[in-house]
Short mmCIF file of C-alpha atoms in Angstrom, two decimals:
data_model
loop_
_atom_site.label_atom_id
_atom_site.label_comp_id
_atom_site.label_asym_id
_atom_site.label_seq_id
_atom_site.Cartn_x
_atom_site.Cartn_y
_atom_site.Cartn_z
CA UNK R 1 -228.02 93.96 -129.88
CA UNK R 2 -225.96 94.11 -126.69
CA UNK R 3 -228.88 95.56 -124.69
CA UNK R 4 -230.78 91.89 -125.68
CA UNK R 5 -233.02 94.21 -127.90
CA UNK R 6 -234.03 92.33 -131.38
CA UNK R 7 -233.68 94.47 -134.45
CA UNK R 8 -233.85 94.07 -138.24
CA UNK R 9 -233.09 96.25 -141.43
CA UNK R 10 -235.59 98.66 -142.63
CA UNK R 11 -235.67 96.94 -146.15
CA UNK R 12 -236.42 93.43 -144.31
CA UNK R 13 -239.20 94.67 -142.84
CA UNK R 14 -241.06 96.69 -145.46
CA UNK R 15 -240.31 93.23 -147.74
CA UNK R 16 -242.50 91.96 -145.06
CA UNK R 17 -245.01 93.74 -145.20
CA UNK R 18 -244.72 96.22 -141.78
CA UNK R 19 -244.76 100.07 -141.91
CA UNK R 20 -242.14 101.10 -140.35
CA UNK R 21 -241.90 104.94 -139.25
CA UNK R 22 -239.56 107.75 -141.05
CA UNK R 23 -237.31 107.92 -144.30
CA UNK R 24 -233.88 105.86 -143.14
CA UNK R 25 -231.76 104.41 -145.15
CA UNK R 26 -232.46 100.43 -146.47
CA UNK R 27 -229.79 99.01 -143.98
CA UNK R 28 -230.58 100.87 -141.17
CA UNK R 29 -231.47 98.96 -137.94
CA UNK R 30 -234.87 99.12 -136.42
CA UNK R 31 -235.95 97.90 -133.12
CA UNK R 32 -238.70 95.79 -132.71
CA UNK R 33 -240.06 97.59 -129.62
CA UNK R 34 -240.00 100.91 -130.99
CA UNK R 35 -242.63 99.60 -133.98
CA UNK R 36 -246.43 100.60 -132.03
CA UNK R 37 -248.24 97.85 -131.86
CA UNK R 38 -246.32 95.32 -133.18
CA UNK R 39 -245.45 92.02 -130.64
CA UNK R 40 -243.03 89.29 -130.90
CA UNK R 41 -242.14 85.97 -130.36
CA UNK R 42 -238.30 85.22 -130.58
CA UNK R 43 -237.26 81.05 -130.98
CA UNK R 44 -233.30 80.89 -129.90
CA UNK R 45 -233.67 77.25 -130.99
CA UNK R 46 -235.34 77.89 -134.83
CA UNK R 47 -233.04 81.08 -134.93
CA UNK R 48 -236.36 82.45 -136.17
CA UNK R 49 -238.99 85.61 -135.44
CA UNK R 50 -242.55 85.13 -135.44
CA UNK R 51 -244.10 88.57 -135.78
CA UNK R 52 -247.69 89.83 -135.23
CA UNK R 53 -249.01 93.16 -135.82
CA UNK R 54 -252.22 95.03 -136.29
CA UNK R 55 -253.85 95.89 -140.06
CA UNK R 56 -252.41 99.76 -138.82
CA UNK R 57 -248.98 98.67 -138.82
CA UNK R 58 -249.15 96.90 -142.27
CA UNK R 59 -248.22 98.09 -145.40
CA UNK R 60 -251.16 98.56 -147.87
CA UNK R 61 -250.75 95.58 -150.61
CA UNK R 62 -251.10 97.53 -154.19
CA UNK R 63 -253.67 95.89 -156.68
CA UNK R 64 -253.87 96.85 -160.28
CA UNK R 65 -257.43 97.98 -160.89
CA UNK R 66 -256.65 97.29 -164.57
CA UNK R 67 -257.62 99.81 -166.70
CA UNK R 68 -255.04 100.81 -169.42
CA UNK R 69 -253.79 98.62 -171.24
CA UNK R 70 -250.83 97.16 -173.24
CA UNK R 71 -248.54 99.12 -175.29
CA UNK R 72 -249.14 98.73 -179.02
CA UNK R 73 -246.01 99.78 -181.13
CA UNK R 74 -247.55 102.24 -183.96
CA UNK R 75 -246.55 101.21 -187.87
CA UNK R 76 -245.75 103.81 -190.76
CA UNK R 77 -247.10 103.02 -194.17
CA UNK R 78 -246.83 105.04 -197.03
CA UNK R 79 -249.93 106.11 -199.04
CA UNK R 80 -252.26 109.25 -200.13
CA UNK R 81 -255.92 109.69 -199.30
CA UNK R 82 -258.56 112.19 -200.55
CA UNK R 83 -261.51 113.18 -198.95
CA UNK R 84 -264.22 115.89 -200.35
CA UNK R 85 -267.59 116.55 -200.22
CA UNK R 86 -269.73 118.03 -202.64
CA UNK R 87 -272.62 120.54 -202.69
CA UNK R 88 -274.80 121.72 -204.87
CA UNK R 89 -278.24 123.88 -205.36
CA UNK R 90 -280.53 125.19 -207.60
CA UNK R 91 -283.81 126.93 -208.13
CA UNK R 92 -286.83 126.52 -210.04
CA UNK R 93 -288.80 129.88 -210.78
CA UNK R 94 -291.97 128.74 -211.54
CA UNK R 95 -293.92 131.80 -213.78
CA UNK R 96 -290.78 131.36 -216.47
CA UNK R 97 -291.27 127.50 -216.02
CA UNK R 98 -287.38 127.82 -215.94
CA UNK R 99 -285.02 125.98 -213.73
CA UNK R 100 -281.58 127.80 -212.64
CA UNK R 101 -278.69 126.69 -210.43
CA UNK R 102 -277.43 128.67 -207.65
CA UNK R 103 -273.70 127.34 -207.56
CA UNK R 104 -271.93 124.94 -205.60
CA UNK R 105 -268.87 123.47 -204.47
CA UNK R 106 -266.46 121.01 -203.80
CA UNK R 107 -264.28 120.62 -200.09
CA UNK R 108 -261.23 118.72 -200.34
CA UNK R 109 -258.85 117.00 -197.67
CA UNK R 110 -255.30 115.67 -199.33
CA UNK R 111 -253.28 113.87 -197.37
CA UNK R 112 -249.85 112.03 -198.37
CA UNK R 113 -248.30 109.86 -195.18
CA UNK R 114 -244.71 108.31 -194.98
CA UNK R 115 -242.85 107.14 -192.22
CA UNK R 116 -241.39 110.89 -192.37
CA UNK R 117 -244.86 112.18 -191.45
CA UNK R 118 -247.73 113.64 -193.11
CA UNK R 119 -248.61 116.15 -195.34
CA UNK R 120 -252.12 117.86 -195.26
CA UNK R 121 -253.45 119.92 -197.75
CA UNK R 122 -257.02 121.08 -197.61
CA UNK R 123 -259.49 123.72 -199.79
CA UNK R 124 -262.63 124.39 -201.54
CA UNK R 125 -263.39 125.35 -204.92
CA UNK R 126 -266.90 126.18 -206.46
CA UNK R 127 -268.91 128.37 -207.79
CA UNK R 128 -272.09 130.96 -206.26
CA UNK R 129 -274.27 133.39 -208.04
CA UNK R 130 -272.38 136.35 -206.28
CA UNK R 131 -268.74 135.39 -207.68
CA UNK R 132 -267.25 133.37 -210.85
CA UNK R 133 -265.22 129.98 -210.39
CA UNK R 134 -262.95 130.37 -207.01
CA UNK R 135 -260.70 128.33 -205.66
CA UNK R 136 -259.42 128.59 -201.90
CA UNK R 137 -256.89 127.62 -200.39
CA UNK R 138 -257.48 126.61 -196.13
CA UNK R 139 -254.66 124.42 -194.23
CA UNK R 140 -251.18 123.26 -195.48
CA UNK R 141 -249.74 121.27 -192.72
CA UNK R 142 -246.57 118.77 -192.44
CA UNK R 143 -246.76 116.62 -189.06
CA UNK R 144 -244.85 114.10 -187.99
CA UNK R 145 -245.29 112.49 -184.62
CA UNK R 146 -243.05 110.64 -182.10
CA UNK R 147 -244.84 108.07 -179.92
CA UNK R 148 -242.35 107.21 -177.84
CA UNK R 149 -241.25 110.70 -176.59
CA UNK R 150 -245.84 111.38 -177.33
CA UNK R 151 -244.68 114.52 -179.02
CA UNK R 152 -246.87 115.83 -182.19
CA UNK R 153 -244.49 118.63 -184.69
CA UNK R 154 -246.42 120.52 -186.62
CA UNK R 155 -245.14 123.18 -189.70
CA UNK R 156 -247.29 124.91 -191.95
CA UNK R 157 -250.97 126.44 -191.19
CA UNK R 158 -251.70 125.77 -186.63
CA UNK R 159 -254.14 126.59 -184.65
CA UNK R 160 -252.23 127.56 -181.43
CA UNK R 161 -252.83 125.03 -178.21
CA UNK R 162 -254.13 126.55 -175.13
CA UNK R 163 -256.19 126.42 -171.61
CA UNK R 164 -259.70 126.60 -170.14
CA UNK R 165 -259.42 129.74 -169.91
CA UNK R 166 -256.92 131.08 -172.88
CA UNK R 167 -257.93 131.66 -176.36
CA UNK R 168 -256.40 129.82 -179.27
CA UNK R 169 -255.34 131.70 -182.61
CA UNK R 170 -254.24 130.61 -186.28
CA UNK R 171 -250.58 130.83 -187.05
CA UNK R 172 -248.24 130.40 -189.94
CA UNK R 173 -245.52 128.61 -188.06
CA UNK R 174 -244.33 125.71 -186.59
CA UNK R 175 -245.65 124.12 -183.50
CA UNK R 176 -244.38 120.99 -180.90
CA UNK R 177 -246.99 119.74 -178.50
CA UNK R 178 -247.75 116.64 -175.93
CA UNK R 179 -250.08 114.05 -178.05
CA UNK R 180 -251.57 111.75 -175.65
CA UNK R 181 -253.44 110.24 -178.13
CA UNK R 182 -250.42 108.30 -179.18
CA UNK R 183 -250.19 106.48 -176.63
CA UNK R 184 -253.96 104.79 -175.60
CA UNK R 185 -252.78 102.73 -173.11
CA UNK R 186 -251.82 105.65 -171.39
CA UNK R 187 -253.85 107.21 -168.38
CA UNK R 188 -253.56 110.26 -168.06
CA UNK R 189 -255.92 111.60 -165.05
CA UNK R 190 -256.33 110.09 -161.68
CA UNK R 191 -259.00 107.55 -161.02
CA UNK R 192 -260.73 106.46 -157.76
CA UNK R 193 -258.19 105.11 -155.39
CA UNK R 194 -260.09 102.51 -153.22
CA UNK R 195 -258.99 101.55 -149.67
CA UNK R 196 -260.25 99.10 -147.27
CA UNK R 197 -258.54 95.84 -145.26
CA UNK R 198 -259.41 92.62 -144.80
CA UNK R 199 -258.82 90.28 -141.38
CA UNK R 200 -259.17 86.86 -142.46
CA UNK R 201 -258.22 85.55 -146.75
CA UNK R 202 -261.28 87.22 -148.06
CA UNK R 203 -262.67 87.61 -152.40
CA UNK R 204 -262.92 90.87 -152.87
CA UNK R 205 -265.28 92.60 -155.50
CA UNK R 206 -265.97 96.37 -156.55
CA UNK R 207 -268.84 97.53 -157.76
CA UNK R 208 -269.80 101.18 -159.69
CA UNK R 209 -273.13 102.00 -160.93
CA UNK R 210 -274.34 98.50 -160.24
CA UNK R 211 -271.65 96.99 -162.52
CA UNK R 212 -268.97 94.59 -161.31
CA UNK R 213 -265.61 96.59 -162.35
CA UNK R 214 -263.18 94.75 -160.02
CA UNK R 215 -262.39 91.32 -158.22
CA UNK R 216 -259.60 89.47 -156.63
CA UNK R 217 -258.58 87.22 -154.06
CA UNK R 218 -256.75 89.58 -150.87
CA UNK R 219 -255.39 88.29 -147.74
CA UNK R 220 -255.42 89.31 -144.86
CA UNK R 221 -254.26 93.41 -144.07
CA UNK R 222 -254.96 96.90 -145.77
CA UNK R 223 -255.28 97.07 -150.02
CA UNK R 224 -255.55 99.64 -152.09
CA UNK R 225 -256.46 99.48 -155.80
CA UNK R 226 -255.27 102.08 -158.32
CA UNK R 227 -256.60 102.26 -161.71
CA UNK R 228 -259.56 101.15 -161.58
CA UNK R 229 -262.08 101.72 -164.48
CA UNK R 230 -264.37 104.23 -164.03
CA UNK R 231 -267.28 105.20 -166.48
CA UNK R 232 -268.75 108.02 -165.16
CA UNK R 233 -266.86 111.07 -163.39
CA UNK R 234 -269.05 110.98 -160.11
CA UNK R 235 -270.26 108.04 -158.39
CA UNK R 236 -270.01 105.67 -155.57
CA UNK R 237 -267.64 102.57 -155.40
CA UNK R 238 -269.29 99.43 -153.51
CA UNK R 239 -266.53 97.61 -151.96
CA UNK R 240 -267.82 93.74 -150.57
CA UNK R 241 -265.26 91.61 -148.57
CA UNK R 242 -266.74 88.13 -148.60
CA UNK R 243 -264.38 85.57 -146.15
CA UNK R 244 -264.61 81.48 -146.61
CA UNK R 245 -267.38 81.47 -144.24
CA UNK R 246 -269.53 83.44 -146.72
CA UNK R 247 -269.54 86.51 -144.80
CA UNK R 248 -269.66 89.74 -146.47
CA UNK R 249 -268.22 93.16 -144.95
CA UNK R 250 -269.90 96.12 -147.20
CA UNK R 251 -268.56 99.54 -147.49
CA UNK R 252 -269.24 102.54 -149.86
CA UNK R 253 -266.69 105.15 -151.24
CA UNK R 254 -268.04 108.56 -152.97
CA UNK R 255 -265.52 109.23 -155.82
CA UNK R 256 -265.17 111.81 -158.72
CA UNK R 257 -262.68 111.93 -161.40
CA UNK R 258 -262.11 114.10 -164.59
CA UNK R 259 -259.98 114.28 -167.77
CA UNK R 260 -258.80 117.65 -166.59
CA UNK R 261 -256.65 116.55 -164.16
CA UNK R 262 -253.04 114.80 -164.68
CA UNK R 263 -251.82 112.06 -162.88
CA UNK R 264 -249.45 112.90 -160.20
CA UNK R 265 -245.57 114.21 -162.28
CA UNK R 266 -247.30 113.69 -165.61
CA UNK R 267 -246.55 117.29 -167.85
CA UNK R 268 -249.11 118.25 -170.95
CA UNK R 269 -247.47 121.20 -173.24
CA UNK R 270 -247.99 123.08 -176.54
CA UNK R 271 -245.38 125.51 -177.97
CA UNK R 272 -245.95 127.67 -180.78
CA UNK R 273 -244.00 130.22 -183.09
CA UNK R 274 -245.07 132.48 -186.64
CA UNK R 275 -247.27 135.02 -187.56
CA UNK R 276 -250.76 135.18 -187.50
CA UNK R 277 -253.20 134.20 -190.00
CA UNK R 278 -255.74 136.77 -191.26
CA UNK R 279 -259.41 136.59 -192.98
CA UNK R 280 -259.01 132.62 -192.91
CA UNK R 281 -261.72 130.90 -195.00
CA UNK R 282 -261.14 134.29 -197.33
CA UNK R 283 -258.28 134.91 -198.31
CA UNK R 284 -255.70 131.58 -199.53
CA UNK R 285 -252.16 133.73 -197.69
CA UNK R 286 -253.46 136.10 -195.47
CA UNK R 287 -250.82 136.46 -193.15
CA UNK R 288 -249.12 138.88 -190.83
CA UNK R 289 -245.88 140.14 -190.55
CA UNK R 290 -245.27 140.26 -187.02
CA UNK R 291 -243.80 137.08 -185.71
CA UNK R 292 -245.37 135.77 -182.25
CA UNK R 293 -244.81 133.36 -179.81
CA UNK R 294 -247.16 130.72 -177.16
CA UNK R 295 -246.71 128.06 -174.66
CA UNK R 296 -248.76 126.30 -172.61
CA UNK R 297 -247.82 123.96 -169.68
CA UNK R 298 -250.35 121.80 -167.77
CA UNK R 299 -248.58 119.71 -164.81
CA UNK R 300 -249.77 116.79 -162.58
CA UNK R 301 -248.47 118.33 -159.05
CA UNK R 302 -250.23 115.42 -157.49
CA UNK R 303 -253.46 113.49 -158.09
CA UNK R 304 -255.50 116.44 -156.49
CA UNK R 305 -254.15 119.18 -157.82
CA UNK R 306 -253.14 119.84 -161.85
CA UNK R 307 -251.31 123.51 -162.16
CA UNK R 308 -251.36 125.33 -165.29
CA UNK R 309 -249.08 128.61 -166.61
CA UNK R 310 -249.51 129.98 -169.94
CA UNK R 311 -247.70 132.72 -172.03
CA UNK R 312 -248.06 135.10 -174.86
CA UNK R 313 -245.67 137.31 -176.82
CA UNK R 314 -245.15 139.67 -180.14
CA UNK R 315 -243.28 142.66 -180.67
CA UNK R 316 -246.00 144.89 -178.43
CA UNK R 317 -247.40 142.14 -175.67
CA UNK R 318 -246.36 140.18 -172.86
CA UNK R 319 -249.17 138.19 -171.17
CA UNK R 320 -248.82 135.37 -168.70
CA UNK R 321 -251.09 133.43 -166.65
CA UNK R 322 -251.19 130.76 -163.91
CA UNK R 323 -253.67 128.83 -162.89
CA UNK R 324 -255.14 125.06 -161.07
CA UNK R 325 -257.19 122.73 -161.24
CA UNK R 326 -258.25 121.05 -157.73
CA UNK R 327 -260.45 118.14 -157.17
CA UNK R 328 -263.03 118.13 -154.55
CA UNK R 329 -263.73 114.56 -154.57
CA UNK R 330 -267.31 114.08 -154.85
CA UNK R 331 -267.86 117.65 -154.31
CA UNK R 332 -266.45 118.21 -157.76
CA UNK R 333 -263.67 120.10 -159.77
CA UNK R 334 -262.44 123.36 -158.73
CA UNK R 335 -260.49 126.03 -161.08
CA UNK R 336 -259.20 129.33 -160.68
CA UNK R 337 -256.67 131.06 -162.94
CA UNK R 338 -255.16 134.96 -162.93
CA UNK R 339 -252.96 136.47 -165.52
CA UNK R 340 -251.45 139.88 -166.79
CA UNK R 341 -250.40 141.74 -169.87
CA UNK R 342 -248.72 144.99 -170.89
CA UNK R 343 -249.42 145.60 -174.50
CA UNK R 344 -247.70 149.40 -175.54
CA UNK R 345 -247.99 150.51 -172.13
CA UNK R 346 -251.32 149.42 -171.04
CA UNK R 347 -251.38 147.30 -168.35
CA UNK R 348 -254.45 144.69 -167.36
CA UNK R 349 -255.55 141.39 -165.08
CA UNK R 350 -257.37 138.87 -165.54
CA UNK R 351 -259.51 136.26 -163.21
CA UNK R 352 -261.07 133.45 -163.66
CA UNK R 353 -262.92 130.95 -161.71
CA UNK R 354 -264.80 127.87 -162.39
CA UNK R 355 -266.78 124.51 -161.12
CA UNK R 356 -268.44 121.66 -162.22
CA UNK R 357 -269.64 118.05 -160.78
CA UNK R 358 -272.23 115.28 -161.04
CA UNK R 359 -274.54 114.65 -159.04
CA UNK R 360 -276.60 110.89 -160.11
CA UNK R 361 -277.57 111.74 -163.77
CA UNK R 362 -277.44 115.92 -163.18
CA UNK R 363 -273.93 117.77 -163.91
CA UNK R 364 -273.44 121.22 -163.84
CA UNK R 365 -270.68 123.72 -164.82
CA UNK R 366 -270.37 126.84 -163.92
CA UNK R 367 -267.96 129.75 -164.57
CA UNK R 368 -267.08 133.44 -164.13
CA UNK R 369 -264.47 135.64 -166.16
CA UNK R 370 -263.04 139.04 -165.30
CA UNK R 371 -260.65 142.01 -166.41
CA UNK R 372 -259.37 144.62 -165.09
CA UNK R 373 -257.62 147.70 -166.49
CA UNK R 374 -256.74 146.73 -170.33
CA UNK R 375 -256.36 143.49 -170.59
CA UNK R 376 -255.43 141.78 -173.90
CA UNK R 377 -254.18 138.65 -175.67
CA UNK R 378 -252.61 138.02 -178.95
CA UNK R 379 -256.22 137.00 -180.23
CA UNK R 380 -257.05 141.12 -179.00
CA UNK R 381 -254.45 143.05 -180.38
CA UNK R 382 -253.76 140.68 -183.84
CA UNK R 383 -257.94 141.45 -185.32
CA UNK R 384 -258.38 143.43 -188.00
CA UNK R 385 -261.70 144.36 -189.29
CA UNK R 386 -262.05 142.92 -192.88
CA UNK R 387 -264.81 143.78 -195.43
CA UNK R 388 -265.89 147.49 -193.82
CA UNK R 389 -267.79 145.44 -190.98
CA UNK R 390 -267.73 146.27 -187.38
CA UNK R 391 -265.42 143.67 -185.58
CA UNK R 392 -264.56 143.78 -181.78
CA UNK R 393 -262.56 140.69 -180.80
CA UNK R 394 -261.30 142.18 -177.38
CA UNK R 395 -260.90 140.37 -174.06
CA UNK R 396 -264.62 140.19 -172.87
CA UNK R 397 -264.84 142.21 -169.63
CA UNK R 398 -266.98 140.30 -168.03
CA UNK R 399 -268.26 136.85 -169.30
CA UNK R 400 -270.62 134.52 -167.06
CA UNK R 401 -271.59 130.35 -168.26
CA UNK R 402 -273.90 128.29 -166.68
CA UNK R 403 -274.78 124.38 -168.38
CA UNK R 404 -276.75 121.96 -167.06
CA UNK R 405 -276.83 118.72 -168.49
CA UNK R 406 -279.16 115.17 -167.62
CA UNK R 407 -277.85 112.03 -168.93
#
């Protein structure tokens, strides 16, 4: 530079491995002297730069933790399978000496796959000592799924996706939704991120529970490992540096990690549209005539915090909610959601809030549920009563859950 200042392009720099300071453009020049901490040695004869800098003004080397895996491309066959189960009982009245049955039954579970999809057909037919020979009709369902876009389509007899804190219905309808499971190589929530830095060429090794889950060779600087396999959803990751000398530098890092949360820009949805299904598991077509709608959105904002928004419509409701999901870290996951409806007029709220963690072998979830005003969903104001019995399948008012669990 004509002040005798030496410089070098951002991009040149990061390639080697220094953090350099703001958001500039790849070319743009950067002067050695303005880097903190960083000294040089310049040789006018070798043309050449020898740098040296501190483990702060390095950029952290990535590692693959390696859990995931490899992508394997899903095949379509063509075929039909039937499942059922049979039941049957009888008595034995012992003064006649006479032996009489007491009915029974027979669940099936049809299914016909091409590479168009698959279509599900499932009932029951049987006989009791209340009713002659019956046959029922349950589910009639076409689905065909995408795995490279992960989307499931559903048409025919749904049960409507959904939050925490929403409740799902039964529909006559079609339905789109995320389907993670098509994709298991696929993670979808965040997992421990370790962090620690080495000063000399060092092995490094993680260990969680006791149990070896990680190991490389590192040189010298900061590392961080994504990914890394985790078992449990609370524990504490053992991270040993052990140099050519054989000595070992031991740290600890408290983690927790849950299937609740999404990865940082990763989106789960579900998207629904029919009429409701009545007196299922009585009636074969017991359906409405009102069409309704539902959609649910769950969306990594980062790896701390997942936000969720829901929504609910017919002819007579609106109802939408927001909510989030925030991690804690080792204090453990934090949720809190609040949504509104107007159904004819009436207007309501409702709040919800939630924790749980792990603690060793103790977990714990707790949560609390509120409304205010008149509050419904499309599971309040779609029940109807069937067979002269009392029914109330309102919005609870006020509904408190505790669970403890040991394992």
């Amino acid at each position: 530079m004509p002040d005798g200042k030496i410089a070098s392009p951002r991009s040149e720099l990061v390639e080697l491995g220094v953090a350099v300071p703001g958001d500039g453009a790849p070319d743009e020049m950067i002067v050695l002297d303005t880097l903190a901490g960083v000294s040089y040695v310049y040789d006018e004869s070798g043309q050449s730069i020898e740098l040296e800098l501190p483990n702060s003004s390095r950029l952290a080397r990535d590692l693959d933790g390696g859990a995931g895996g490899e992508v394997v491309n899903a095949e379509s066959g063509t075929g039909v399978v039937l499942n059922y189960t049979a039941y049957a009982s009888a008595g034995y009245d012992i003064p006649d000496v006479r032996a009489a049955s007491d009915g029974g039954s027979l669940s099936l579970d049809a299914r016909a796959f091409s590479r168009f999809g698959t279509l599900r057909q499932t009932g029951i037919i049987g006989t009791t000592t209340f009713s002659d020979f019956t046959a029922l009709r349950l589910d009639t369902t076409w689905t065909y799924s995408d795995q490279n876009s992960m989307r499931s389509y559903h048409l025919g007899d749904i049960v409507s996706g959904g939050l925490n804190w929403t409740r799902p219905i039964r529909l006559g309808g079609a339905q789109v939704r995320r389907n993670f499971d098509l994709r298991p190589d696929l993670l979808t929530m965040p997992l421990p991120l370790i962090e620690g830095s080495a000063e000399v060429p060092s092995t490094l090794k993680v260990f969680i529970g006791g149990v070896q889950a990680y190991s490389s060779d590192v040189q010298p600087g900061p590392f961080r490992i994504d990914s890394l396999p985790v078992y449990t959803r609370s524990g504490t990751a053992r991270v040993v540096l052990t140099d050519a000398t054989g000595r070992e530098i031991e740290t600890e890092q408290e983690f927790y990690s849950s299937p609740d949360l999404l990865k940082q820009h990763l989106y789960d949805f579900s998207i629904e549209a029919g009429v409701v299904r009545r007196d299922f598991g009585n009636e074969s077509f017991g359906y409405d005539d009102s069409p309704v709608g539902l959609a649910s959105l769950r969306y990594g904002i980062n790896d701390i915090v997942t936000g969720e928004a829901h929504v609910e419509a017919s002819s007579s409701l609106i109802d939408v909610g927001v909510g989030a999901l925030v991690s804690g870290g080792p204090l453990g996951l934090f949720s809190a959601a609040v949504a509104g409806s107007l159904h004819e007029g009436d207007a309501g709220v409702f709040i919800h809030a939630g924790w749980e963690g792990q603690f060793g072998n103790f977990g714990a979830t707790v949560a609390t549920s509120r409304t205010f005003g008149d509050f419904n969903d499309l599971a309040a104001v779609t029940e109807r009563p069937s067979g002269g019995k009392k029914f109330e399948g309102g919005v609870p008012r006020a509904l408190d859950q505790v669970s403890l669990n040991y394992s």
